[in-house]
Amino acid sequence: MRLSAFHPLTALVYFTAVLAVTMFCFSPAVGICSAVGAFLFCAITQSCRQTASDLAFYIFLTAVLTVTNPLFSHKGVTPLLFVNGKAYTKEALFYGLTAGLSLTAVIMWCKALGKVLTREKLLYIFGRKTPKAALVITMTMGFIPKLKRLHRQLLDALNCSGANTSDSRFDRLKKDCTVFTALCAGTLERGADTAASMKARGYGIQKRSFAHSFKFRAWDGIFVAAFAVIFALVLIFSARGELSAAFYPVIKLENSVLPVGMFALLCVFPFILEVKESIKWKYCLAKM
């Protein structure tokens, strides 16, 4: 069973726990575990080409934050070099690396969340309590891929028409402006159609009804309890100073094996599920 097959509330609890620890426990160990777990899950659920492209972007983002942080923060007692008479310190460099790992991990987990918690699941979670907010979120999530598809269609149509075949910069700019204008017009038109369709169907006149096929089963309760216990234990260890890091004036890392191991297990949990299902599927095919 994959994480996407769990109840939406179970997946929401999992991602909330992982993201909360990643954002609020500022430690290299937490950043590494979170980034590795998120990358493994994203890598196994997408193509190799997309994985390579994402990896290049994540490495670039982490490297930029790592290299540029000592240019703005000159704290620390271990200067590596001097830039315009100001120290480029090792402590600031490691602080930037930790910040880069944490930011990259959060981005990857948000991408994984978008794959697992689809628009239907988000509408199920938030629709009853905050129907307007749920509608805005789900429509926004659907708007971006639709916009990309429309942009691709307009660009292909313009290329097939034979217009603007020149490679000059002015012609390329003119071509991009044409596509952008048509994209804006198409977006506004679809927005007006959506509003008219919702009004015609009586949206907002009466209380909304819901139809879903999600059932909260026994294993959902077990995993929710497990996620909550691990999350609480990691926070307790962090509050006790066993999962913390100090970078200034010198680097001091306090990382106990138990909280790091628990959080690492929590991070690789979706990857383990995906690998198990993949092995099970290949085994079933081999028996046929």
XYZ file of N, CA and C in Angstrom, residues 84-206:
369
model
N 36.573 41.870 0.617
C 36.458 43.312 0.885
C 36.748 43.638 2.351
N 37.710 42.942 2.888
C 38.123 43.186 4.262
C 37.245 42.557 5.313
N 36.221 41.766 4.905
C 35.316 41.126 5.861
C 35.517 39.618 5.806
N 35.412 38.995 6.976
C 35.716 37.573 7.105
C 34.639 36.706 6.445
N 35.106 35.700 5.735
C 34.252 34.674 5.133
C 34.442 33.433 6.004
N 33.548 33.213 6.985
C 33.813 32.258 8.046
C 33.230 30.872 7.757
N 33.849 29.881 8.387
C 33.388 28.501 8.251
C 32.018 28.330 8.896
N 31.793 28.992 10.025
C 30.516 28.864 10.721
C 29.358 29.383 9.870
N 29.555 30.523 9.220
C 28.516 31.060 8.339
C 28.291 30.156 7.136
N 29.360 29.521 6.666
C 29.248 28.611 5.529
C 28.392 27.403 5.897
N 28.625 26.820 7.066
C 27.836 25.667 7.491
C 26.397 26.070 7.823
N 26.215 27.285 8.324
C 24.859 27.766 8.567
C 24.094 27.867 7.233
N 24.739 28.403 6.204
C 24.101 28.491 4.892
C 23.802 27.125 4.307
N 24.707 26.160 4.534
C 24.468 24.803 4.039
C 23.250 24.184 4.722
N 23.148 24.361 6.026
C 21.992 23.829 6.755
C 20.698 24.490 6.297
N 20.743 25.807 6.092
C 19.557 26.515 5.609
C 19.168 26.036 4.213
N 20.160 25.811 3.366
C 19.882 25.323 2.022
C 19.268 23.941 2.024
N 19.784 23.050 2.878
C 19.217 21.701 2.978
C 17.784 21.753 3.480
N 17.530 22.581 4.477
C 16.173 22.678 5.029
C 15.192 23.238 4.005
N 15.596 24.294 3.287
C 14.722 24.883 2.280
C 14.459 23.904 1.144
N 15.508 23.213 0.694
C 15.345 22.229 -0.372
C 14.425 21.098 0.059
N 14.580 20.646 1.300
C 13.724 19.575 1.809
C 12.266 20.015 1.855
N 12.013 21.248 2.301
C 10.634 21.751 2.359
C 10.029 21.812 0.957
N 10.807 22.257 -0.018
C 10.302 22.329 -1.395
C 9.953 20.937 -1.914
N 10.824 19.967 -1.649
C 10.568 18.607 -2.131
C 9.376 17.977 -1.422
N 9.228 18.239 -0.122
C 8.075 17.680 0.590
C 6.772 18.308 0.102
N 6.806 19.598 -0.226
C 5.602 20.241 -0.777
C 5.248 19.640 -2.139
N 6.263 19.307 -2.916
C 6.009 18.652 -4.203
C 5.410 17.266 -3.989
N 5.949 16.527 -3.017
C 5.408 15.209 -2.704
C 3.979 15.324 -2.177
N 3.720 16.350 -1.376
C 2.364 16.562 -0.858
C 1.379 16.788 -1.998
N 1.814 17.541 -3.017
C 0.942 17.774 -4.161
C 0.628 16.502 -4.933
N 1.548 15.525 -4.903
C 1.297 14.252 -5.595
C 0.353 13.355 -4.809
N 0.475 13.377 -3.493
C -0.318 12.482 -2.655
C -1.697 13.065 -2.362
N -1.734 14.321 -1.905
C -2.999 14.969 -1.573
C -3.517 15.702 -2.803
N -4.330 15.037 -3.567
C -4.894 15.611 -4.780
C -5.977 16.628 -4.432
N -6.510 17.273 -5.451
C -7.556 18.276 -5.231
C -8.786 17.677 -4.562
N -9.135 16.463 -4.961
C -10.295 15.800 -4.369
C -10.075 15.547 -2.877
N -8.867 15.136 -2.508
C -8.579 14.858 -1.101
C -8.561 16.136 -0.278
N -7.979 17.197 -0.822
C -7.972 18.466 -0.103
C -9.382 19.007 0.082
N -10.210 18.839 -0.943
C -11.601 19.287 -0.827
C -12.345 18.471 0.219
N -12.000 17.192 0.324
C -12.623 16.341 1.347
C -12.193 16.778 2.743
N -10.900 17.138 2.906
C -10.384 17.494 4.234
C -10.936 18.831 4.702
N -10.887 19.828 3.824
C -11.227 21.191 4.247
C -12.615 21.645 3.785
N -13.273 20.855 2.953
C -14.517 21.314 2.343
C -15.646 21.559 3.311
N -15.754 20.745 4.352
C -16.875 20.881 5.274
C -16.704 22.072 6.211
N -15.495 22.270 6.692
C -15.240 23.343 7.657
C -15.008 24.685 6.972
N -14.217 24.685 5.925
C -13.892 25.926 5.202
C -14.112 25.704 3.708
N -15.345 25.655 3.264
C -15.610 25.329 1.853
C -15.030 26.338 0.872
N -15.050 27.631 1.236
C -14.531 28.632 0.308
C -13.013 28.526 0.164
N -12.323 28.338 1.297
C -10.872 28.182 1.235
C -10.495 26.912 0.482
N -11.244 25.834 0.710
C -10.973 24.582 0.003
C -11.172 24.741 -1.498
N -12.217 25.479 -1.875
C -12.466 25.709 -3.303
C -11.335 26.515 -3.927
N -10.869 27.555 -3.229
C -9.776 28.369 -3.762
C -8.509 27.535 -3.929
N -8.193 26.705 -2.927
C -6.986 25.875 -2.988
C -7.059 24.889 -4.141
N -8.186 24.182 -4.257
C -8.309 23.175 -5.300
C -8.315 23.803 -6.697
N -8.965 24.943 -6.848
C -8.978 25.607 -8.149
C -7.591 26.142 -8.502
N -6.849 26.611 -7.512
C -5.488 27.085 -7.770
C -4.590 25.941 -8.199
N -4.716 24.797 -7.519
C -3.912 23.634 -7.881
C -4.219 23.157 -9.296
N -5.473 23.292 -9.709
C -5.815 22.901 -11.070
C -5.496 23.966 -12.100
N -5.382 25.226 -11.652
C -5.160 26.332 -12.582
C -3.758 26.285 -13.191
N -2.761 25.959 -12.380
C -1.379 25.999 -12.867
C -1.120 24.978 -13.969
N -1.461 23.689 -13.794
C -1.242 22.752 -14.911
C -2.072 23.070 -16.149
N -3.286 23.595 -15.944
C -4.090 23.990 -17.105
C -3.429 25.141 -17.855
N -2.839 26.057 -17.100
C -2.150 27.186 -17.726
C -0.947 26.711 -18.537
N -0.227 25.730 -18.008
C 0.921 25.175 -18.737
C 0.481 24.482 -20.023
N -0.605 23.717 -19.937
C -1.098 23.028 -21.126
C -1.569 24.023 -22.184
N -2.265 25.071 -21.757
C -2.733 26.085 -22.701
C -1.560 26.804 -23.347
N -0.530 27.102 -22.575
C 0.663 27.745 -23.122
C 1.326 26.860 -24.164
N 1.404 25.560 -23.890
C 2.003 24.620 -24.847
C 1.176 24.544 -26.121
N -0.152 24.525 -25.985
C -1.026 24.461 -27.153
C -0.903 25.716 -28.014
N -0.879 26.874 -27.380
C -0.746 28.119 -28.130
C 0.593 28.198 -28.838
N 1.649 27.767 -28.152
C 2.980 27.800 -28.761
C 3.076 26.846 -29.937
N 2.498 25.657 -29.802
C 2.505 24.700 -30.914
C 1.688 25.207 -32.089
N 0.540 25.822 -31.796
C -0.295 26.357 -32.872
C 0.427 27.467 -33.627
N 1.142 28.312 -32.907
C 1.867 29.401 -33.551
C 3.020 28.869 -34.379
N 3.698 27.843 -33.894
C 4.803 27.260 -34.652
C 4.309 26.547 -35.904
N 3.179 25.856 -35.777
C 2.641 25.130 -36.940
C 2.091 26.069 -37.999
N 1.695 27.274 -37.598
C 1.159 28.226 -38.579
C 2.239 28.822 -39.467
N 3.502 28.650 -39.067
C 4.599 29.179 -39.866
C 4.895 30.629 -39.611
N 4.258 31.221 -38.618
C 4.488 32.635 -38.316
C 5.725 32.796 -37.460
N 6.414 33.890 -37.654
C 7.583 34.245 -36.847
C 8.634 33.138 -36.836
N 9.067 32.753 -38.034
C 10.083 31.698 -38.146
C 11.499 32.243 -38.014
N 11.658 33.534 -37.944
C 12.985 34.128 -37.819
C 13.554 33.881 -36.427
N 14.896 33.834 -36.347
C 15.572 33.592 -35.079
C 16.074 34.873 -34.431
N 15.684 36.007 -34.959
C 16.143 37.253 -34.360
C 15.487 37.463 -33.003
N 16.142 38.242 -32.175
C 15.621 38.477 -30.833
C 14.287 39.217 -30.862
N 14.165 40.150 -31.780
C 12.919 40.924 -31.866
C 11.758 40.021 -32.240
N 11.980 39.106 -33.203
C 10.896 38.215 -33.614
C 10.528 37.225 -32.508
N 11.534 36.756 -31.787
C 11.232 35.855 -30.669
C 10.450 36.578 -29.573
N 10.820 37.833 -29.309
C 10.089 38.622 -28.319
C 8.657 38.874 -28.783
N 8.494 39.162 -30.060
C 7.152 39.378 -30.612
C 6.314 38.108 -30.498
N 6.949 36.968 -30.756
C 6.260 35.683 -30.649
C 5.828 35.414 -29.205
N 6.701 35.681 -28.253
C 6.373 35.466 -26.839
C 5.247 36.389 -26.387
N 5.262 37.630 -26.865
C 4.193 38.572 -26.521
C 2.857 38.107 -27.075
N 2.872 37.560 -28.294
C 1.644 37.050 -28.898
C 1.070 35.895 -28.085
N 1.951 34.967 -27.702
C 1.509 33.820 -26.901
C 1.003 34.273 -25.535
N 1.697 35.227 -24.925
C 1.289 35.720 -23.604
C -0.068 36.407 -23.664
N -0.305 37.205 -24.719
C -1.588 37.882 -24.867
C -2.725 36.883 -25.032
N -2.487 35.870 -25.886
C -3.513 34.846 -26.083
C -3.730 34.030 -24.805
N -2.647 33.801 -24.045
C -2.761 33.054 -22.801
C -3.600 33.811 -21.782
N -3.382 35.114 -21.662
C -4.181 35.927 -20.738
C -5.647 35.947 -21.144
N -5.887 36.100 -22.444
C -7.276 36.116 -22.922
C -7.963 34.780 -22.659
N -7.252 33.685 -22.939
C -7.833 32.370 -22.692
C -8.095 32.117 -21.224
N -7.198 32.596 -20.365
C -7.377 32.430 -18.919
C -8.605 33.187 -18.424
N -8.745 34.430 -18.856
C -9.909 35.219 -18.462
C -11.207 34.602 -18.974
N -11.168 34.098 -20.180
C -12.363 33.480 -20.750
C -12.763 32.235 -19.967
N -11.770 31.395 -19.622
C -12.080 30.185 -18.853
C -12.556 30.527 -17.449
N -11.999 31.582 -16.863
C -12.458 32.004 -15.544
C -13.902 32.452 -15.573
N -14.277 33.206 -16.614
C -15.671 33.649 -16.746
C -16.598 32.464 -16.972
N -16.156 31.482 -17.774
C -16.973 30.284 -18.004
C -17.168 29.492 -16.713
N -16.100 29.397 -15.918
C -16.200 28.662 -14.647
C -17.178 29.351 -13.702
N -17.094 30.684 -13.609
C -18.003 31.422 -12.741
C -19.451 31.271 -13.201
N -19.688 31.347 -14.505
C -21.049 31.201 -15.029
C -21.574 29.789 -14.782
N -20.696 28.788 -14.934
C -21.120 27.410 -14.707
C -21.478 27.178 -13.245
N -20.671 27.734 -12.329
C -20.961 27.576 -10.899
C -22.271 28.272 -10.525
N -22.509 29.429 -11.098
C -23.739 30.151 -10.800
C -24.949 29.405 -11.341
N -24.806 28.823 -12.549
C -25.915 28.087 -13.151
C -26.254 26.826 -12.364
N -25.259 26.249 -11.695
C -25.486 25.034 -10.924
C -25.906 25.327 -9.484
N -26.083 26.607 -9.176
C -26.590 26.974 -7.866
C -25.565 26.928 -6.766
N -24.299 27.179 -7.088
C -23.269 27.138 -6.052
C -23.487 28.260 -5.039
N -23.474 27.899 -3.765
C -23.611 28.876 -2.694
C -25.041 29.158 -2.267
N -26.025 28.613 -2.975
C -27.421 28.871 -2.616
C -27.839 28.050 -1.400
N -27.463 26.772 -1.404
C -27.793 25.893 -0.298
C -26.513 25.257 0.243
